[in-house]
Amino acid sequence: MSSASLLEHDVSLRPYNTFGIDVKARLFARFRNVDELRALLALPEVQQADKLVLGGGSNLLFTQDFNGVVLKNEIAGLEIIDQEEDTDTALVRAGAGESWHGMVQYALQQNLSGIENLSLIPGTVGAAPLQNIGAYGAELQDTFDHLEALEISTGRLRTFTREECGFGYRESVFKGPLKNQFIVTSVVLRLQRQHRLNISYGALRTTLADMGIEADPTPQDVSEAVIRIRRSKLPDPAQIGNAGSFFKNPEISQHRFDELKAQYPALPGYPVPGGVKVPAAWLIEQCGWKGRRFGPHGVHENQALVLVNHGGAQGANIRDLAHEIIASVREKFGVELHPEVNIM
């Protein structure tokens, strides 16, 4: 099959985004390896078009049809690439098209730890480093070793170390200076054979206790606790359209936090370098948004961070709701929220 015949025209993207927004891509193609990707990028109609690389579509909000080419990353593969059993760590490589939770499960099956706190995060492995995914006291950068990415303009593969990825809070160089210049093809993590589990997050300890595990949890136990917490808080996109947490947790100065704490004694906060991280969900809930519904879209009843498509919503509806929430939090608290979801 020629690379040109891999291109489809006017394809609905509804099955490929977890919000379930029904927009169309003018051109659409899948690639399962680097050679297929290079062949697609060599096509004149692809070279001339705006490009969007799609993984699980779990961090996207489409507000209109995409008048370019959508490239669906389906590069598979999970393997341990160093075989030295006597070392404390192991390098695990995953194709960028693998599901992230599938990689977590693979690691647990190999009795490797380090990413169990990131269980059940939707999306693909290739998307994980773009925004340095994190949850329950852990971030991707904690275990990241390197990735390979293909440069769109040249077709060359390049290796990026952790330092070169410029990780920050839900940030990387691929969302900044190198945005839209590279397509991630594989990710390598350094995982632990000797387990040092992170159960500092309060809800994790509580859930483990509810599971009857008071001491010496295994990585599998921590994963199961995280899955229970996520399922209790976050709606399943298969039941109701959503992209998980829509907003980042804002970071403010200690001085500003002290001012707000004096005014709102119940305000939670967590120390971070240079200030305090405040839960966006708490701020949004105080502004009265939790559980509000506006026809086919709204804010989830159990989690104020999650905007939802009850069915038939337009992406623009959800985008406008997000802007209203941002404005109300700014007005009440003087704190600026920023979307975690990419709005197209």
Coordinates of C-alpha atoms in Angstrom, one line a residue:
M1 CA 0.0 0.0 0.0
S2 CA 1.4 3.4 -1.0
S3 CA 1.7 6.1 1.6
A4 CA -0.7 8.3 -0.4
S5 CA -3.4 5.6 -0.1
L6 CA -3.0 5.8 3.7
L7 CA -4.6 9.3 3.6
E8 CA -8.3 9.5 4.3
H9 CA -10.4 12.6 3.6
D10 CA -13.0 14.3 5.8
V11 CA -12.8 11.9 8.7
S12 CA -14.9 12.5 11.9
L13 CA -12.6 12.9 14.9
R14 CA -15.4 12.0 17.4
P15 CA -14.0 8.5 18.1
Y16 CA -10.5 10.0 18.6
N17 CA -11.1 12.5 21.3
T18 CA -12.3 11.7 24.8
F19 CA -14.6 14.8 24.9
G20 CA -16.5 13.1 22.0
I21 CA -16.6 16.3 20.0
D22 CA -17.8 15.7 16.5
V23 CA -15.5 17.6 14.2
K24 CA -13.8 16.6 11.0
A25 CA -10.2 16.4 9.8
R26 CA -9.7 17.3 6.2
L27 CA -6.9 14.7 6.0
F28 CA -6.3 11.7 8.4
A29 CA -3.7 9.0 8.5
R30 CA -2.3 6.4 10.9
F31 CA 1.3 5.4 11.3
R32 CA 2.6 2.3 13.0
N33 CA 6.4 2.8 12.7
V34 CA 9.0 5.4 11.8
D35 CA 9.1 4.4 8.2
E36 CA 5.4 4.9 7.7
L37 CA 5.6 8.3 9.4
R38 CA 8.5 9.4 7.2
A39 CA 6.6 8.3 4.1
L40 CA 3.5 10.3 5.2
L41 CA 5.6 13.4 5.9
A42 CA 7.1 13.1 2.5
L43 CA 3.7 13.5 0.7
P44 CA 3.3 17.0 -0.8
E45 CA -0.3 17.3 0.6
V46 CA 1.0 16.5 4.1
Q47 CA 4.0 18.8 3.8
Q48 CA 1.8 21.7 2.9
A49 CA -0.8 21.1 5.6
D50 CA -1.0 22.0 9.2
K51 CA -0.3 18.9 11.2
L52 CA -1.8 17.5 14.4
V53 CA -0.3 14.4 16.0
L54 CA -3.0 12.4 17.9
G55 CA -2.4 9.8 20.6
G56 CA -5.4 9.0 22.8
G57 CA -7.1 12.4 22.2
S58 CA -7.5 12.6 26.0
N59 CA -6.0 16.1 26.5
L60 CA -7.7 17.9 23.5
L61 CA -10.7 20.1 23.0
F62 CA -11.7 20.6 19.4
T63 CA -13.7 23.8 18.8
Q64 CA -13.9 23.5 15.0
D65 CA -13.0 21.2 12.0
F66 CA -9.3 20.7 11.5
N67 CA -8.3 22.0 8.1
G68 CA -5.1 20.1 8.0
V69 CA -3.8 16.5 8.5
V70 CA -4.3 14.5 11.6
L71 CA -1.5 11.9 12.1
K72 CA -2.6 9.1 14.5
N73 CA 0.4 7.6 16.3
E74 CA 0.0 3.9 16.6
I75 CA 3.6 2.8 17.2
A76 CA 3.4 -0.2 19.5
G77 CA 6.0 -2.2 21.6
L78 CA 6.9 -2.7 25.2
E79 CA 10.2 -4.2 26.3
I80 CA 13.0 -4.2 28.9
I81 CA 16.1 -3.1 27.0
D82 CA 18.7 -3.8 29.6
Q83 CA 19.0 -7.4 30.9
E84 CA 21.3 -6.9 33.9
E85 CA 19.2 -8.5 36.7
D86 CA 21.7 -7.6 39.4
T87 CA 21.1 -3.8 39.1
D88 CA 18.6 -1.9 41.1
T89 CA 16.9 -0.5 38.0
A90 CA 15.7 -1.5 34.6
L91 CA 15.2 0.5 31.4
V92 CA 11.8 0.0 29.8
R93 CA 11.0 1.2 26.3
A94 CA 7.5 1.8 25.0
G95 CA 6.3 2.7 21.6
A96 CA 4.7 6.1 21.6
G97 CA 1.3 4.7 20.5
E98 CA 1.0 2.4 23.4
S99 CA -1.6 3.3 26.1
W100 CA 0.0 4.9 29.1
H101 CA -1.9 2.7 31.6
G102 CA -0.8 -0.3 29.5
M103 CA 2.8 0.6 30.2
V104 CA 2.1 0.9 33.9
Q105 CA 0.5 -2.6 33.9
Y106 CA 3.5 -3.9 31.9
A107 CA 5.9 -2.5 34.5
L108 CA 3.9 -4.1 37.4
Q109 CA 3.9 -7.4 35.6
Q110 CA 7.7 -7.2 35.4
N111 CA 7.7 -6.4 39.2
L112 CA 9.1 -2.9 38.4
S113 CA 8.0 0.2 40.3
G114 CA 8.1 4.0 39.9
I115 CA 5.0 4.7 37.8
E116 CA 2.3 3.0 39.9
N117 CA 1.1 6.4 41.2
L118 CA 0.4 7.3 37.5
S119 CA -2.0 4.4 37.0
L120 CA -5.2 4.9 34.9
I121 CA -4.1 8.3 33.4
P122 CA -5.7 8.3 30.0
G123 CA -3.8 8.8 26.8
T124 CA -0.7 7.4 25.1
V125 CA 3.0 7.0 26.1
G126 CA 4.0 9.5 23.4
A127 CA 1.8 12.2 25.0
A128 CA 3.1 11.6 28.5
P129 CA 6.4 13.6 28.3
L130 CA 4.9 16.5 26.3
Q131 CA 3.2 17.7 29.5
N132 CA 5.1 15.8 32.1
I133 CA 2.0 13.9 33.4
G134 CA 1.7 13.7 37.1
A135 CA -0.6 12.5 39.9
Y136 CA -0.6 11.5 43.6
G137 CA 2.8 12.9 44.4
A138 CA 4.6 11.6 41.3
E139 CA 5.5 13.0 37.8
L140 CA 6.8 11.4 34.7
Q141 CA 10.2 13.2 35.0
D142 CA 10.8 11.1 38.2
T143 CA 11.5 8.0 36.1
F144 CA 12.2 9.4 32.7
D145 CA 15.5 8.4 31.0
H146 CA 15.2 9.5 27.4
L147 CA 12.9 9.5 24.3
E148 CA 13.3 9.4 20.6
A149 CA 11.4 11.8 18.4
L150 CA 11.3 12.4 14.7
E151 CA 12.0 15.9 13.4
I152 CA 9.2 16.9 11.1
S153 CA 11.3 19.1 8.8
T154 CA 14.1 16.6 8.2
G155 CA 12.8 13.2 9.0
R156 CA 15.7 12.6 11.3
L157 CA 15.4 10.7 14.6
R158 CA 16.8 12.5 17.6
T159 CA 17.3 11.4 21.2
F160 CA 16.3 13.7 24.1
T161 CA 17.6 13.3 27.6
R162 CA 15.6 14.4 30.7
E163 CA 17.6 17.6 30.8
E164 CA 16.9 18.4 27.1
C165 CA 13.2 17.9 27.6
G166 CA 13.0 20.9 30.0
F167 CA 10.3 19.4 32.2
G168 CA 8.2 21.6 34.5
Y169 CA 4.7 21.4 36.0
R170 CA 2.7 20.0 33.1
E171 CA 5.3 21.5 30.8
S172 CA 8.2 20.4 28.5
V173 CA 10.3 21.8 25.7
F174 CA 7.7 20.2 23.3
K175 CA 5.0 22.6 24.5
G176 CA 7.4 25.5 24.3
P177 CA 10.4 26.2 22.0
L178 CA 10.1 22.9 20.1
K179 CA 6.3 22.9 19.7
N180 CA 5.1 21.2 16.5
Q181 CA 8.6 20.4 15.4
F182 CA 9.0 16.8 16.6
I183 CA 6.9 13.7 16.8
V184 CA 7.7 11.3 19.7
T185 CA 8.2 7.7 18.6
S186 CA 9.4 6.0 21.8
V187 CA 9.9 6.7 25.5
V188 CA 12.4 5.0 27.8
L189 CA 11.9 5.0 31.6
R190 CA 14.3 3.9 34.3
L191 CA 12.2 1.8 36.8
Q192 CA 13.1 0.3 40.2
R193 CA 13.7 -3.4 40.9
Q194 CA 14.1 -2.5 44.6
H195 CA 10.8 -0.8 45.4
R196 CA 10.8 2.7 47.1
L197 CA 7.1 3.5 47.1
N198 CA 5.7 7.0 47.3
I199 CA 2.6 7.0 49.5
S200 CA 3.0 10.5 50.9
Y201 CA -0.2 11.6 49.3
G202 CA -2.9 11.6 52.0
A203 CA -5.7 10.0 50.0
L204 CA -3.3 7.2 49.0
R205 CA -2.6 6.3 52.7
T206 CA -6.4 6.5 53.5
T207 CA -7.4 4.3 50.6
L208 CA -4.6 1.7 51.3
A209 CA -6.0 1.5 54.9
D210 CA -9.5 1.1 53.5
M211 CA -8.1 -1.8 51.5
G212 CA -6.8 -3.4 54.7
I213 CA -3.1 -2.6 53.9
E214 CA -1.6 -0.9 56.9
A215 CA 2.1 -1.7 56.3
D216 CA 4.4 -2.7 53.4
P217 CA 2.2 -2.1 50.4
T218 CA 3.4 -3.5 47.1
P219 CA 3.5 -1.5 43.9
Q220 CA 0.4 -3.4 42.8
D221 CA -1.3 -2.2 46.0
V222 CA -0.4 1.4 45.3
S223 CA -1.6 1.1 41.7
E224 CA -5.0 -0.4 42.9
A225 CA -5.4 2.4 45.4
V226 CA -4.8 5.0 42.7
I227 CA -7.2 3.4 40.4
R228 CA -9.9 3.4 43.2
I229 CA -9.3 7.1 43.9
R230 CA -9.4 8.0 40.2
R231 CA -12.6 6.0 39.5
S232 CA -14.3 7.6 42.5
K233 CA -13.4 11.1 41.4
L234 CA -13.2 11.2 37.7
P235 CA -15.8 10.2 35.2
D236 CA -15.1 7.5 32.6
P237 CA -14.9 9.1 29.1
A238 CA -16.6 6.0 27.7
Q239 CA -19.7 7.0 29.8
I240 CA -19.5 10.8 29.7
G241 CA -17.2 13.0 27.4
N242 CA -14.3 14.6 29.3
A243 CA -10.6 15.1 29.3
G244 CA -9.9 14.7 33.0
S245 CA -8.6 17.7 34.9
F246 CA -9.3 20.7 32.6
F247 CA -7.2 23.2 34.6
K248 CA -3.7 23.2 36.2
N249 CA -3.3 23.8 39.9
P250 CA -2.1 27.4 40.2
E251 CA 1.1 28.3 42.0
I252 CA 1.1 31.5 43.9
S253 CA 3.6 33.3 46.2
Q254 CA 3.8 32.5 49.9
H255 CA 2.8 36.2 50.6
R256 CA -0.3 35.9 48.4
F257 CA -1.2 32.6 49.9
D258 CA -1.0 34.0 53.4
E259 CA -3.3 36.9 52.4
L260 CA -5.9 34.5 50.9
K261 CA -5.6 32.1 53.9
A262 CA -6.4 35.0 56.2
Q263 CA -9.6 35.7 54.2
Y264 CA -10.4 32.0 53.5
P265 CA -9.1 29.9 56.4
A266 CA -10.2 26.6 54.7
L267 CA -8.0 27.3 51.6
P268 CA -5.6 24.3 51.1
G269 CA -2.1 24.8 49.9
Y270 CA 1.0 22.7 49.2
P271 CA 4.6 24.1 49.4
V272 CA 6.5 24.1 46.1
P273 CA 9.8 25.8 45.2
G274 CA 9.1 29.5 45.1
G275 CA 5.6 29.5 46.6
V276 CA 2.5 27.5 47.2
K277 CA 0.4 25.3 44.9
V278 CA -3.4 25.8 45.4
P279 CA -6.0 23.2 44.3
A280 CA -7.9 24.6 41.3
A281 CA -10.8 22.4 42.2
W282 CA -11.2 24.1 45.6
L283 CA -11.2 27.6 44.0
I284 CA -13.7 26.5 41.3
E285 CA -16.0 24.9 43.8
Q286 CA -16.0 28.0 46.0
C287 CA -17.2 30.0 43.0
G288 CA -20.2 27.7 42.8
W289 CA -19.4 25.8 39.5
K290 CA -19.3 22.2 40.7
G291 CA -22.2 20.2 39.3
R292 CA -23.6 23.0 37.2
R293 CA -25.1 21.9 33.9
F294 CA -25.8 24.0 30.8
G295 CA -27.8 21.8 28.5
P296 CA -25.4 19.3 26.9
H297 CA -22.3 20.5 28.8
G298 CA -21.2 21.5 32.3
V299 CA -19.0 20.8 35.3
H300 CA -18.9 17.3 36.8
E301 CA -20.9 16.7 39.9
N302 CA -18.1 15.0 41.8
Q303 CA -15.1 16.9 40.6
A304 CA -15.0 20.7 39.9
L305 CA -11.8 20.3 37.8
V306 CA -13.6 18.2 35.2
L307 CA -15.7 19.8 32.4
V308 CA -18.0 17.4 30.6
N309 CA -19.9 16.8 27.4
H310 CA -23.2 15.1 28.4
G311 CA -23.8 14.5 24.7
G312 CA -24.0 16.7 21.7
A313 CA -22.0 19.6 23.1
Q314 CA -19.9 21.8 20.8
G315 CA -16.3 22.3 21.7
A316 CA -16.9 26.1 21.7
N317 CA -19.5 25.6 24.5
I318 CA -16.9 23.9 26.7
R319 CA -14.2 26.5 25.8
D320 CA -16.6 29.4 26.7
L321 CA -17.5 27.7 30.0
A322 CA -13.8 27.3 30.8
H323 CA -13.3 31.1 30.2
E324 CA -16.2 31.9 32.4
I325 CA -14.7 29.8 35.2
I326 CA -11.3 31.4 34.8
A327 CA -12.9 34.9 35.0
S328 CA -14.9 34.0 38.1
V329 CA -11.9 32.6 40.0
R330 CA -9.8 35.7 39.0
E331 CA -12.6 38.0 40.3
K332 CA -13.1 36.2 43.6
F333 CA -9.5 35.2 44.5
G334 CA -7.2 37.2 42.2
V335 CA -5.7 33.9 41.0
E336 CA -5.3 33.0 37.3
L337 CA -6.2 29.5 36.2
H338 CA -4.7 28.0 33.1
P339 CA -6.1 25.1 31.0
E340 CA -4.2 21.8 31.2
V341 CA -6.2 20.7 28.1
N342 CA -5.0 21.8 24.7
I343 CA -7.8 23.9 23.0
M344 CA -7.7 23.5 19.3

